mmCIF file of C-alpha atoms and ligand atoms in Angstrom:
data_model
loop_
_atom_site.group_PDB
_atom_site.id
_atom_site.type_symbol
_atom_site.label_atom_id
_atom_site.label_comp_id
_atom_site.label_asym_id
_atom_site.label_seq_id
_atom_site.Cartn_x
_atom_site.Cartn_y
_atom_site.Cartn_z
ATOM 1 C CA MET X 752 119.801 85.738 38.790
ATOM 2 C CA ARG X 753 117.485 83.022 37.569
ATOM 3 C CA SER X 754 113.793 82.206 37.284
ATOM 4 C CA SER X 755 111.675 82.918 40.344
ATOM 5 C CA ALA X 756 114.343 84.953 42.120
ATOM 6 C CA ALA X 757 114.616 87.228 39.116
ATOM 7 C CA LEU X 758 110.864 87.566 38.830
ATOM 8 C CA ALA X 759 110.555 88.372 42.508
ATOM 9 C CA ALA X 760 113.284 90.981 42.178
ATOM 10 C CA LEU X 761 111.566 92.505 39.179
ATOM 11 C CA ALA X 762 108.210 92.468 40.932
ATOM 12 C CA ALA X 763 109.798 94.156 43.918
ATOM 13 C CA LEU X 764 111.356 96.745 41.655
ATOM 14 C CA TRP X 765 108.052 97.506 39.996
ATOM 15 C CA ALA X 766 106.152 97.484 43.271
ATOM 16 C CA GLY X 767 108.806 99.866 44.582
ATOM 17 C CA ALA X 768 108.320 102.031 41.554
ATOM 18 C CA VAL X 769 104.668 102.440 42.336
ATOM 19 C CA THR X 770 104.861 102.990 46.057
ATOM 20 C CA ALA X 771 108.300 104.188 47.094
ATOM 21 C CA MET X 772 108.325 107.707 45.762
ATOM 22 C CA PRO X 773 107.928 109.972 48.779
ATOM 23 C CA ALA X 774 108.962 113.085 46.872
ATOM 24 C CA LEU X 775 106.000 112.694 44.535
ATOM 25 C CA PRO X 776 102.320 112.923 45.253
ATOM 26 C CA ARG X 777 100.825 109.504 46.043
ATOM 27 C CA SER X 778 99.119 107.930 43.065
ATOM 28 C CA SER X 779 95.738 108.699 44.640
ATOM 29 C CA ASP X 780 96.664 112.380 44.656
ATOM 30 C CA VAL X 781 97.728 112.487 41.032
ATOM 31 C CA ASP X 782 95.010 113.651 38.734
ATOM 32 C CA THR X 783 95.450 110.984 36.090
ATOM 33 C CA SER X 784 92.240 112.048 34.369
ATOM 34 C CA SER X 785 94.213 114.788 32.684
ATOM 35 C CA ASN X 786 96.927 112.396 31.511
ATOM 36 C CA PRO X 787 96.747 111.770 27.795
ATOM 37 C CA LEU X 788 98.159 108.210 27.782
ATOM 38 C CA PRO X 789 95.711 105.382 27.147
ATOM 39 C CA SER X 790 96.237 102.032 28.875
ATOM 40 C CA SER X 791 96.010 100.233 25.558
ATOM 41 C CA PHE X 792 96.814 101.192 21.990
ATOM 42 C CA LYS X 793 95.278 100.381 18.598
ATOM 43 C CA TRP X 794 96.763 101.067 15.187
ATOM 44 C CA VAL X 795 96.084 100.768 11.480
ATOM 45 C CA SER X 796 99.044 100.093 9.192
ATOM 46 C CA THR X 797 99.869 101.074 5.647
ATOM 47 C CA GLY X 798 101.459 98.609 3.292
ATOM 48 C CA PRO X 799 105.222 98.835 2.773
ATOM 49 C CA LEU X 800 106.014 102.442 1.768
ATOM 50 C CA VAL X 801 109.783 102.656 1.409
ATOM 51 C CA GLY X 802 112.246 100.009 0.320
ATOM 52 C CA PRO X 803 115.635 99.900 -1.389
ATOM 53 C CA LYS X 804 116.042 101.683 -4.731
ATOM 54 C CA ALA X 805 116.919 99.776 -7.887
ATOM 55 C CA ASP X 806 120.408 101.305 -7.980
ATOM 56 C CA ASP X 807 123.982 100.059 -7.805
ATOM 57 C CA ARG X 808 123.966 100.074 -3.998
ATOM 58 C CA ASN X 809 122.226 96.691 -3.874
ATOM 59 C CA ILE X 810 120.683 97.432 -0.491
ATOM 60 C CA ALA X 811 118.620 94.551 0.940
ATOM 61 C CA GLY X 812 116.654 96.369 3.641
ATOM 62 C CA ILE X 813 115.734 99.868 4.793
ATOM 63 C CA LYS X 814 115.514 99.864 8.591
ATOM 64 C CA ASP X 815 115.430 101.709 11.909
ATOM 65 C CA PRO X 816 113.666 104.934 10.852
ATOM 66 C CA THR X 817 113.833 108.124 12.928
ATOM 67 C CA VAL X 818 111.473 110.843 11.773
ATOM 68 C CA VAL X 819 110.487 114.433 12.425
ATOM 69 C CA LYS X 820 107.734 116.292 10.601
ATOM 70 C CA ILE X 821 108.272 120.009 10.063
ATOM 71 C CA ASP X 822 105.957 122.309 8.114
ATOM 72 C CA GLY X 823 104.319 119.303 6.499
ATOM 73 C CA THR X 824 107.565 117.615 5.460
ATOM 74 C CA TYR X 825 108.586 114.259 6.917
ATOM 75 C CA HIS X 826 112.362 114.017 7.332
ATOM 76 C CA VAL X 827 113.471 110.400 7.669
ATOM 77 C CA PHE X 828 116.880 108.930 8.507
ATOM 78 C CA ALA X 829 117.197 105.163 8.308
ATOM 79 C CA SER X 830 119.709 102.337 8.156
ATOM 80 C CA THR X 831 120.640 100.721 4.854
ATOM 81 C CA ALA X 832 121.351 97.008 5.357
ATOM 82 C CA LYS X 833 122.930 94.302 3.244
ATOM 83 C CA SER X 834 125.201 91.353 3.950
ATOM 84 C CA GLU X 835 128.289 93.531 3.515
ATOM 85 C CA GLY X 836 127.210 95.878 6.296
ATOM 86 C CA TYR X 837 125.304 98.967 7.333
ATOM 87 C CA ASN X 838 125.217 102.663 6.589
ATOM 88 C CA MET X 839 122.419 105.270 6.594
ATOM 89 C CA VAL X 840 120.173 107.210 4.250
ATOM 90 C CA TYR X 841 118.146 110.428 4.376
ATOM 91 C CA PHE X 842 114.982 111.247 2.463
ATOM 92 C CA ASN X 843 111.968 113.495 2.823
ATOM 93 C CA PHE X 844 108.395 113.639 1.568
ATOM 94 C CA THR X 845 105.124 115.412 2.213
ATOM 95 C CA ASP X 846 102.651 112.782 0.995
ATOM 96 C CA LEU X 847 102.961 109.528 2.924
ATOM 97 C CA TYR X 848 101.754 107.425 0.026
ATOM 98 C CA SER X 849 104.392 108.917 -2.283
ATOM 99 C CA ALA X 850 107.220 108.296 0.221
ATOM 100 C CA GLY X 851 108.515 105.459 -1.933
ATOM 101 C CA SER X 852 109.469 107.846 -4.715
ATOM 102 C CA ALA X 853 111.459 110.254 -2.492
ATOM 103 C CA PRO X 854 115.074 110.399 -3.698
ATOM 104 C CA PHE X 855 117.641 108.846 -1.337
ATOM 105 C CA TYR X 856 120.650 110.743 -0.087
ATOM 106 C CA TYR X 857 123.111 108.091 1.132
ATOM 107 C CA LEU X 858 124.853 109.581 4.135
ATOM 108 C CA ASP X 859 128.231 108.017 3.282
ATOM 109 C CA GLN X 860 128.436 110.824 0.689
ATOM 110 C CA ALA X 861 128.571 113.369 3.538
ATOM 111 C CA PRO X 862 131.565 113.842 5.880
ATOM 112 C CA LEU X 863 129.699 111.368 8.121
ATOM 113 C CA GLY X 864 131.377 108.864 5.844
ATOM 114 C CA TYR X 865 131.679 105.194 4.928
ATOM 115 C CA GLY X 866 131.692 102.206 7.236
ATOM 116 C CA TYR X 867 129.522 100.811 9.976
ATOM 117 C CA ARG X 868 126.921 103.397 10.987
ATOM 118 C CA ALA X 869 123.350 102.431 11.823
ATOM 119 C CA ALA X 870 120.157 102.980 13.813
ATOM 120 C CA PRO X 871 119.945 106.793 13.744
ATOM 121 C CA GLN X 872 118.050 109.133 16.056
ATOM 122 C CA VAL X 873 117.569 112.732 14.893
ATOM 123 C CA PHE X 874 116.717 115.731 17.075
ATOM 124 C CA TYR X 875 117.336 119.477 17.227
ATOM 125 C CA PHE X 876 119.598 120.542 20.096
ATOM 126 C CA GLU X 877 118.396 124.059 20.736
ATOM 127 C CA PRO X 878 121.347 125.327 22.821
ATOM 128 C CA HIS X 879 123.677 124.703 19.855
ATOM 129 C CA LYS X 880 121.120 125.522 17.149
ATOM 130 C CA LEU X 881 122.216 122.255 15.527
ATOM 131 C CA TRP X 882 120.586 119.024 14.444
ATOM 132 C CA TYR X 883 122.137 115.931 15.994
ATOM 133 C CA LEU X 884 122.142 112.495 14.448
ATOM 134 C CA VAL X 885 122.943 109.853 17.092
ATOM 135 C CA TYR X 886 123.810 106.353 15.880
ATOM 136 C CA GLN X 887 125.836 103.223 16.515
ATOM 137 C CA ASN X 888 129.257 102.704 14.930
ATOM 138 C CA GLY X 889 130.738 100.248 17.406
ATOM 139 C CA ASN X 890 130.613 103.102 19.909
ATOM 140 C CA ALA X 891 127.768 105.573 20.491
ATOM 141 C CA ALA X 892 128.351 108.215 17.820
ATOM 142 C CA TYR X 893 126.919 111.533 16.683
ATOM 143 C CA SER X 894 127.172 113.946 13.780
ATOM 144 C CA THR X 895 125.742 117.468 13.578
ATOM 145 C CA ASN X 896 124.226 119.688 10.900
ATOM 146 C CA PRO X 897 122.741 123.198 10.982
ATOM 147 C CA ASP X 898 120.251 122.352 8.208
ATOM 148 C CA ILE X 899 118.179 119.173 8.233
ATOM 149 C CA SER X 900 117.331 119.739 4.551
ATOM 150 C CA ASP X 901 120.981 119.595 3.494
ATOM 151 C CA PRO X 902 122.239 116.059 4.165
ATOM 152 C CA SER X 903 125.668 116.815 2.642
ATOM 153 C CA LYS X 904 126.524 118.775 5.817
ATOM 154 C CA TRP X 905 126.493 115.915 8.351
ATOM 155 C CA THR X 906 129.846 116.016 10.136
ATOM 156 C CA ALA X 907 132.310 113.171 10.684
ATOM 157 C CA PRO X 908 131.403 110.853 13.587
ATOM 158 C CA GLU X 909 132.421 111.717 17.125
ATOM 159 C CA VAL X 910 131.771 109.374 20.028
ATOM 160 C CA PHE X 911 130.067 109.779 23.382
ATOM 161 C CA TYR X 912 132.411 107.283 25.081
ATOM 162 C CA PRO X 913 135.986 108.172 24.025
ATOM 163 C CA ASN X 914 137.369 105.264 26.089
ATOM 164 C CA GLY X 915 135.294 102.710 24.208
ATOM 165 C CA MET X 916 132.579 100.390 25.463
ATOM 166 C CA PRO X 917 131.833 101.186 29.117
ATOM 167 C CA LYS X 918 132.777 98.469 31.601
ATOM 168 C CA ILE X 919 129.236 97.763 32.792
ATOM 169 C CA ILE X 920 128.215 96.990 29.210
ATOM 170 C CA GLU X 921 131.317 94.878 28.582
ATOM 171 C CA ASP X 922 130.505 92.929 31.755
ATOM 172 C CA ASN X 923 126.859 92.296 30.860
ATOM 173 C CA ILE X 924 126.631 92.113 27.078
ATOM 174 C CA GLY X 925 127.236 88.365 26.865
ATOM 175 C CA ASP X 926 126.972 87.423 23.200
ATOM 176 C CA GLY X 927 124.702 90.412 22.432
ATOM 177 C CA TYR X 928 125.409 93.604 20.499
ATOM 178 C CA TRP X 929 125.703 97.203 21.704
ATOM 179 C CA VAL X 930 122.988 99.012 19.770
ATOM 180 C CA ASP X 931 120.324 101.681 19.456
ATOM 181 C CA MET X 932 121.568 104.820 21.167
ATOM 182 C CA TRP X 933 118.939 107.364 22.181
ATOM 183 C CA VAL X 934 119.336 110.868 23.653
ATOM 184 C CA VAL X 935 116.691 112.723 25.638
ATOM 185 C CA CYS X 936 117.121 115.841 27.801
ATOM 186 C CA ASP X 937 114.931 117.141 30.614
ATOM 187 C CA GLU X 938 113.309 120.580 30.674
ATOM 188 C CA GLU X 939 115.138 122.116 33.630
ATOM 189 C CA GLU X 940 115.961 125.733 32.783
ATOM 190 C CA ASP X 941 119.451 125.956 34.291
ATOM 191 C CA PRO X 942 121.798 124.308 31.750
ATOM 192 C CA ASN X 943 124.139 123.278 34.581
ATOM 193 C CA LYS X 944 121.343 121.415 36.374
ATOM 194 C CA SER X 945 119.536 120.097 33.330
ATOM 195 C CA LEU X 946 120.528 116.567 32.304
ATOM 196 C CA CYS X 947 120.793 114.954 28.914
ATOM 197 C CA HIS X 948 120.604 111.168 29.000
ATOM 198 C CA LEU X 949 122.025 108.614 26.584
ATOM 199 C CA PHE X 950 120.316 105.215 26.459
ATOM 200 C CA SER X 951 121.541 102.065 24.713
ATOM 201 C CA SER X 952 120.721 98.354 24.568
ATOM 202 C CA ASP X 953 122.781 95.165 24.433
ATOM 203 C CA ASP X 954 120.474 92.517 22.902
ATOM 204 C CA ASN X 955 120.988 90.716 26.188
ATOM 205 C CA GLY X 956 118.148 92.012 28.369
ATOM 206 C CA HIS X 957 119.695 95.300 29.517
ATOM 207 C CA LEU X 958 118.855 98.958 28.890
ATOM 208 C CA TYR X 959 121.669 101.326 29.886
ATOM 209 C CA ARG X 960 121.591 105.053 30.716
ATOM 210 C CA SER X 961 124.334 107.674 30.984
ATOM 211 C CA GLU X 962 123.948 111.357 31.701
ATOM 212 C CA THR X 963 125.688 114.688 31.278
ATOM 213 C CA THR X 964 124.556 118.255 31.864
ATOM 214 C CA ARG X 965 122.902 120.101 29.010
ATOM 215 C CA ALA X 966 125.681 122.698 29.343
ATOM 216 C CA GLN X 967 128.303 120.027 28.653
ATOM 217 C CA PHE X 968 126.386 117.980 26.082
ATOM 218 C CA PRO X 969 127.567 116.110 24.027
ATOM 219 C CA ARG X 970 130.635 115.738 26.248
ATOM 220 C CA GLY X 971 130.885 114.392 29.765
ATOM 221 C CA MET X 972 128.660 111.330 29.491
ATOM 222 C CA SER X 973 128.849 109.414 32.779
ATOM 223 C CA GLN X 974 129.522 105.716 33.099
ATOM 224 C CA PRO X 975 126.173 104.047 32.344
ATOM 225 C CA VAL X 976 123.847 102.444 34.849
ATOM 226 C CA MET X 977 121.160 99.871 34.087
ATOM 227 C CA ALA X 978 117.847 101.627 33.605
ATOM 228 C CA LEU X 979 115.901 98.406 33.079
ATOM 229 C CA ARG X 980 116.850 94.733 32.925
ATOM 230 C CA ASP X 981 115.223 91.401 32.318
ATOM 231 C CA ASP X 982 117.349 88.603 33.723
ATOM 232 C CA GLU X 983 114.676 86.058 32.968
ATOM 233 C CA ASN X 984 114.218 86.589 29.247
ATOM 234 C CA LYS X 985 116.519 88.788 27.173
ATOM 235 C CA TYR X 986 114.069 88.599 24.265
ATOM 236 C CA ALA X 987 111.512 90.525 26.312
ATOM 237 C CA LEU X 988 113.861 93.530 26.584
ATOM 238 C CA TRP X 989 115.743 93.441 23.336
ATOM 239 C CA GLU X 990 116.551 96.791 21.633
ATOM 240 C CA ALA X 991 115.230 99.898 19.854
ATOM 241 C CA ALA X 992 114.353 101.847 23.006
ATOM 242 C CA CYS X 993 112.708 105.269 22.586
ATOM 243 C CA ILE X 994 111.938 107.651 25.441
ATOM 244 C CA TYR X 995 109.534 110.556 24.988
ATOM 245 C CA ARG X 996 108.258 113.308 27.227
ATOM 246 C CA VAL X 997 104.470 113.038 27.270
ATOM 247 C CA LYS X 998 103.220 116.558 26.642
ATOM 248 C CA GLY X 999 100.984 117.798 29.436
ATOM 249 C CA ALA X 1000 101.307 114.629 31.548
ATOM 250 C CA THR X 1001 101.872 114.656 35.290
ATOM 251 C CA GLY X 1002 102.988 112.218 37.994
ATOM 252 C CA ASN X 1003 104.359 108.908 36.872
ATOM 253 C CA GLN X 1004 103.211 109.338 33.270
ATOM 254 C CA LYS X 1005 105.546 112.232 32.438
ATOM 255 C CA TYR X 1006 107.803 110.007 30.324
ATOM 256 C CA ILE X 1007 107.096 106.969 28.214
ATOM 257 C CA LEU X 1008 109.641 104.298 27.288
ATOM 258 C CA ILE X 1009 109.095 101.796 24.509
ATOM 259 C CA VAL X 1010 111.372 98.812 23.914
ATOM 260 C CA GLU X 1011 111.292 96.228 21.165
ATOM 261 C CA ALA X 1012 110.813 92.587 22.157
ATOM 262 C CA PHE X 1013 110.121 89.211 20.550
ATOM 263 C CA THR X 1014 106.739 87.511 20.567
ATOM 264 C CA ALA X 1015 106.604 83.874 21.681
ATOM 265 C CA ASP X 1016 106.733 82.814 18.029
ATOM 266 C CA GLY X 1017 109.639 85.034 17.095
ATOM 267 C CA HIS X 1018 108.151 88.206 15.646
ATOM 268 C CA ARG X 1019 108.873 91.740 16.863
ATOM 269 C CA TYR X 1020 106.653 94.023 18.908
ATOM 270 C CA PHE X 1021 106.951 97.016 21.250
ATOM 271 C CA ARG X 1022 106.349 97.110 25.001
ATOM 272 C CA SER X 1023 105.855 100.349 26.970
ATOM 273 C CA TRP X 1024 106.508 101.765 30.431
ATOM 274 C CA THR X 1025 106.123 105.178 32.051
ATOM 275 C CA SER X 1026 108.027 107.164 34.654
ATOM 276 C CA SER X 1027 107.951 110.436 36.534
ATOM 277 C CA SER X 1028 111.530 111.167 35.471
ATOM 278 C CA ILE X 1029 113.984 110.071 32.825
ATOM 279 C CA ASP X 1030 116.198 108.435 35.456
ATOM 280 C CA GLY X 1031 113.254 107.034 37.396
ATOM 281 C CA GLU X 1032 111.814 103.572 37.767
ATOM 282 C CA TRP X 1033 109.869 102.385 34.737
ATOM 283 C CA ILE X 1034 106.319 101.213 35.463
ATOM 284 C CA PRO X 1035 104.549 98.907 32.989
ATOM 285 C CA LEU X 1036 101.918 100.580 30.786
ATOM 286 C CA ALA X 1037 101.052 98.388 27.785
ATOM 287 C CA ASP X 1038 103.903 95.910 28.095
ATOM 288 C CA THR X 1039 102.662 92.453 27.082
ATOM 289 C CA GLU X 1040 102.303 90.559 23.834
ATOM 290 C CA ALA X 1041 98.522 90.564 24.401
ATOM 291 C CA ASN X 1042 98.431 94.287 25.227
ATOM 292 C CA PRO X 1043 101.464 95.756 23.510
ATOM 293 C CA PHE X 1044 102.376 99.330 22.642
ATOM 294 C CA ALA X 1045 102.420 98.134 19.040
ATOM 295 C CA GLY X 1046 102.474 94.609 17.662
ATOM 296 C CA GLU X 1047 100.625 92.021 15.647
ATOM 297 C CA ARG X 1048 97.894 91.883 18.293
ATOM 298 C CA ASN X 1049 96.872 95.564 18.097
ATOM 299 C CA VAL X 1050 97.628 96.477 14.478
ATOM 300 C CA VAL X 1051 95.143 96.074 11.629
ATOM 301 C CA PHE X 1052 95.899 96.868 8.013
ATOM 302 C CA GLU X 1053 94.353 99.500 5.784
ATOM 303 C CA GLU X 1054 91.568 98.418 3.517
ATOM 304 C CA GLY X 1055 93.013 96.721 0.468
ATOM 305 C CA VAL X 1056 96.386 96.140 2.163
ATOM 306 C CA GLU X 1057 97.264 92.523 2.852
ATOM 307 C CA LYS X 1058 98.902 91.578 6.145
ATOM 308 C CA TRP X 1059 102.406 91.836 4.753
ATOM 309 C CA THR X 1060 104.320 91.740 8.067
ATOM 310 C CA ARG X 1061 103.900 90.064 11.445
ATOM 311 C CA SER X 1062 106.640 92.182 13.010
ATOM 312 C CA ILE X 1063 106.156 95.756 14.146
ATOM 313 C CA SER X 1064 109.861 96.347 14.522
ATOM 314 C CA HIS X 1065 112.401 99.159 15.163
ATOM 315 C CA GLY X 1066 110.771 102.522 14.574
ATOM 316 C CA GLU X 1067 109.763 105.817 16.010
ATOM 317 C CA VAL X 1068 106.879 108.114 16.764
ATOM 318 C CA VAL X 1069 106.697 110.908 14.174
ATOM 319 C CA ARG X 1070 107.752 113.957 16.192
ATOM 320 C CA THR X 1071 106.434 117.394 15.278
ATOM 321 C CA GLU X 1072 108.396 119.047 18.109
ATOM 322 C CA PRO X 1073 111.936 118.100 17.168
ATOM 323 C CA ASP X 1074 113.919 119.519 20.123
ATOM 324 C CA GLN X 1075 116.082 117.648 22.641
ATOM 325 C CA THR X 1076 113.198 117.133 25.087
ATOM 326 C CA LEU X 1077 111.645 114.601 22.675
ATOM 327 C CA THR X 1078 108.180 115.914 23.470
ATOM 328 C CA VAL X 1079 105.213 114.131 21.934
ATOM 329 C CA ASP X 1080 101.563 115.184 22.143
ATOM 330 C CA PHE X 1081 99.762 111.955 23.003
ATOM 331 C CA SER X 1082 96.381 113.714 23.040
ATOM 332 C CA VAL X 1083 96.280 113.557 19.252
ATOM 333 C CA PRO X 1084 96.488 110.275 17.296
ATOM 334 C CA LEU X 1085 100.107 109.276 16.771
ATOM 335 C CA GLU X 1086 101.894 108.233 13.655
ATOM 336 C CA PHE X 1087 104.651 105.661 14.156
ATOM 337 C CA MET X 1088 107.064 104.720 11.392
ATOM 338 C CA TYR X 1089 108.353 101.154 11.677
ATOM 339 C CA GLN X 1090 110.122 98.382 9.822
ATOM 340 C CA GLY X 1091 108.217 95.322 8.731
ATOM 341 C CA VAL X 1092 109.257 92.243 6.816
ATOM 342 C CA ASP X 1093 107.726 89.430 4.801
ATOM 343 C CA PRO X 1094 107.366 86.664 7.425
ATOM 344 C CA ASN X 1095 108.324 84.067 4.810
ATOM 345 C CA ALA X 1096 111.642 85.692 3.912
ATOM 346 C CA GLN X 1097 114.465 83.236 4.561
ATOM 347 C CA THR X 1098 117.964 84.680 4.524
ATOM 348 C CA GLU X 1099 120.714 85.789 6.874
ATOM 349 C CA TYR X 1100 119.670 88.585 9.235
ATOM 350 C CA ASN X 1101 121.501 91.498 7.521
ATOM 351 C CA ALA X 1102 120.036 90.608 4.123
ATOM 352 C CA LEU X 1103 116.377 90.481 5.219
ATOM 353 C CA PRO X 1104 114.072 92.617 3.022
ATOM 354 C CA TRP X 1105 112.924 95.089 5.695
ATOM 355 C CA ARG X 1106 110.586 97.829 4.440
ATOM 356 C CA LEU X 1107 109.358 100.996 6.154
ATOM 357 C CA ALA X 1108 105.685 101.582 6.804
ATOM 358 C CA MET X 1109 103.482 103.731 9.021
ATOM 359 C CA ILE X 1110 100.998 102.776 11.704
ATOM 360 C CA LYS X 1111 98.434 105.407 12.662
ATOM 361 C CA GLN X 1112 96.830 105.347 16.077
ATOM 362 C CA LEU X 1113 93.114 104.557 16.307
ATOM 363 C CA ARG X 1114 91.390 106.287 19.217
ATOM 364 C CA ASP X 1115 88.206 105.126 20.905
HETATM 365 C C1 NAG A 2087 114.634 117.017 0.730
HETATM 366 O O1 NAG A 2087 115.907 116.408 0.527
HETATM 367 C C2 NAG A 2087 116.666 116.955 -0.540
HETATM 368 C C3 NAG A 2087 117.960 116.161 -0.603
HETATM 369 O O2 NAG A 2087 117.691 114.841 -0.979
HETATM 370 C C4 NAG A 2087 116.927 118.421 -0.313
HETATM 371 O O3 NAG A 2087 117.610 118.974 -1.413
HETATM 372 C C5 NAG A 2087 115.605 119.156 -0.101
HETATM 373 O O4 NAG A 2087 115.869 120.490 0.239
HETATM 374 C C6 NAG A 2087 114.840 118.489 1.025
HETATM 375 N N1 NAG A 2087 113.524 119.146 1.142
HETATM 376 C C7 NAG A 2087 113.114 119.705 2.263
HETATM 377 C C8 NAG A 2087 111.765 120.326 2.250
HETATM 378 O O5 NAG A 2087 113.780 119.713 3.288
HETATM 379 C C1 NAG A 2088 127.260 126.996 34.355
HETATM 380 O O1 NAG A 2088 128.551 126.605 34.806
HETATM 381 C C2 NAG A 2088 129.618 127.281 34.144
HETATM 382 C C3 NAG A 2088 130.911 126.649 34.581
HETATM 383 O O2 NAG A 2088 130.951 126.449 35.972
HETATM 384 C C4 NAG A 2088 129.518 128.767 34.439
HETATM 385 O O3 NAG A 2088 130.557 129.453 33.780
HETATM 386 C C5 NAG A 2088 128.158 129.268 33.965
HETATM 387 O O4 NAG A 2088 127.999 130.631 34.316
HETATM 388 C C6 NAG A 2088 127.030 128.468 34.582
HETATM 389 N N1 NAG A 2088 125.783 128.861 33.951
HETATM 390 C C7 NAG A 2088 124.702 129.206 34.656
HETATM 391 C C8 NAG A 2088 123.504 129.604 33.873
HETATM 392 O O5 NAG A 2088 124.673 129.169 35.872
#
């Protein structure tokens, strides 16, 4: 599909999302006053907090953070990038401004092992009483660990798609990459009716979704479907999708989706959508460069911190409820850990000096 046809199709999809949901109360019946999501976001950013260590690893960038905060401790998993390739690292800290001195545990030292592993998502899967780390390794992979504080216990990778890249992705990926896997489960009590969903992106304008029952998870992932697509502009629906359950929200704001996109002048920012269900239609919330979820236009920097990045790139809301429902309380100001980069850095993509930083939500 091209140009106006694609736009019309998208408009129809979104219009359909708003109106064609007979099973739900009409929007006029939904008490949105109790919904905690704002229609626009504002943030204040720290300077760069965490970068590569001066060690023999010669890492160029620390990227793609996933983070949970438990009893005051931030637990962060992130990608380590350099020209030679990717792996991952774990560290923890209690004081944000001392994060840079937290020791690194490189996850290739664990059974999780050497080789291409990147873009982690961490969560606690309650039915198994295990932490899961979901990441890309050419497939959609996971490792498990009973103790988030002991990174040496992460198991060897297993994959969600034992037959390799699903056909729908193969058919639509073009010259993109299959990246940024994300798991989120619903709250249904019956484990045979509850669904766990696996999202991924292709750097080609498509967001994919598979599902399996919570009873079967992590096995039994279905062939993916497209959850969202942009046929007009792949850079508007790029990668780094996160889906959260919005604590206490009703109607079509029960779930929020954020996806990373490019600004017109080539920097990164996040767009957002909401839905009444994880497999539902995604309705724009703050989804433009002018009114983003998080981007150059709605982020200021802390006093004394220079504007060191123009990209608010791949990152994650700091979750204090780490279970598989990915629940976030949007009624309190969020913290969002992201990767930023010196806009003047000139080098090949894998060697860019990405650093981790935090944006904190400003509320009116
Ligand atoms: C922080 O990580 C180290 C490993 O680098 C681990 O030994 C320690 O227990 C962790 N601390 C907490 C509070 O989880
Ligand atoms: C779920 O399905 C399995 C297999 O059919 C069955 O053994 C189990 O009892 C079911 N669990 C519940 C809670 O219904």
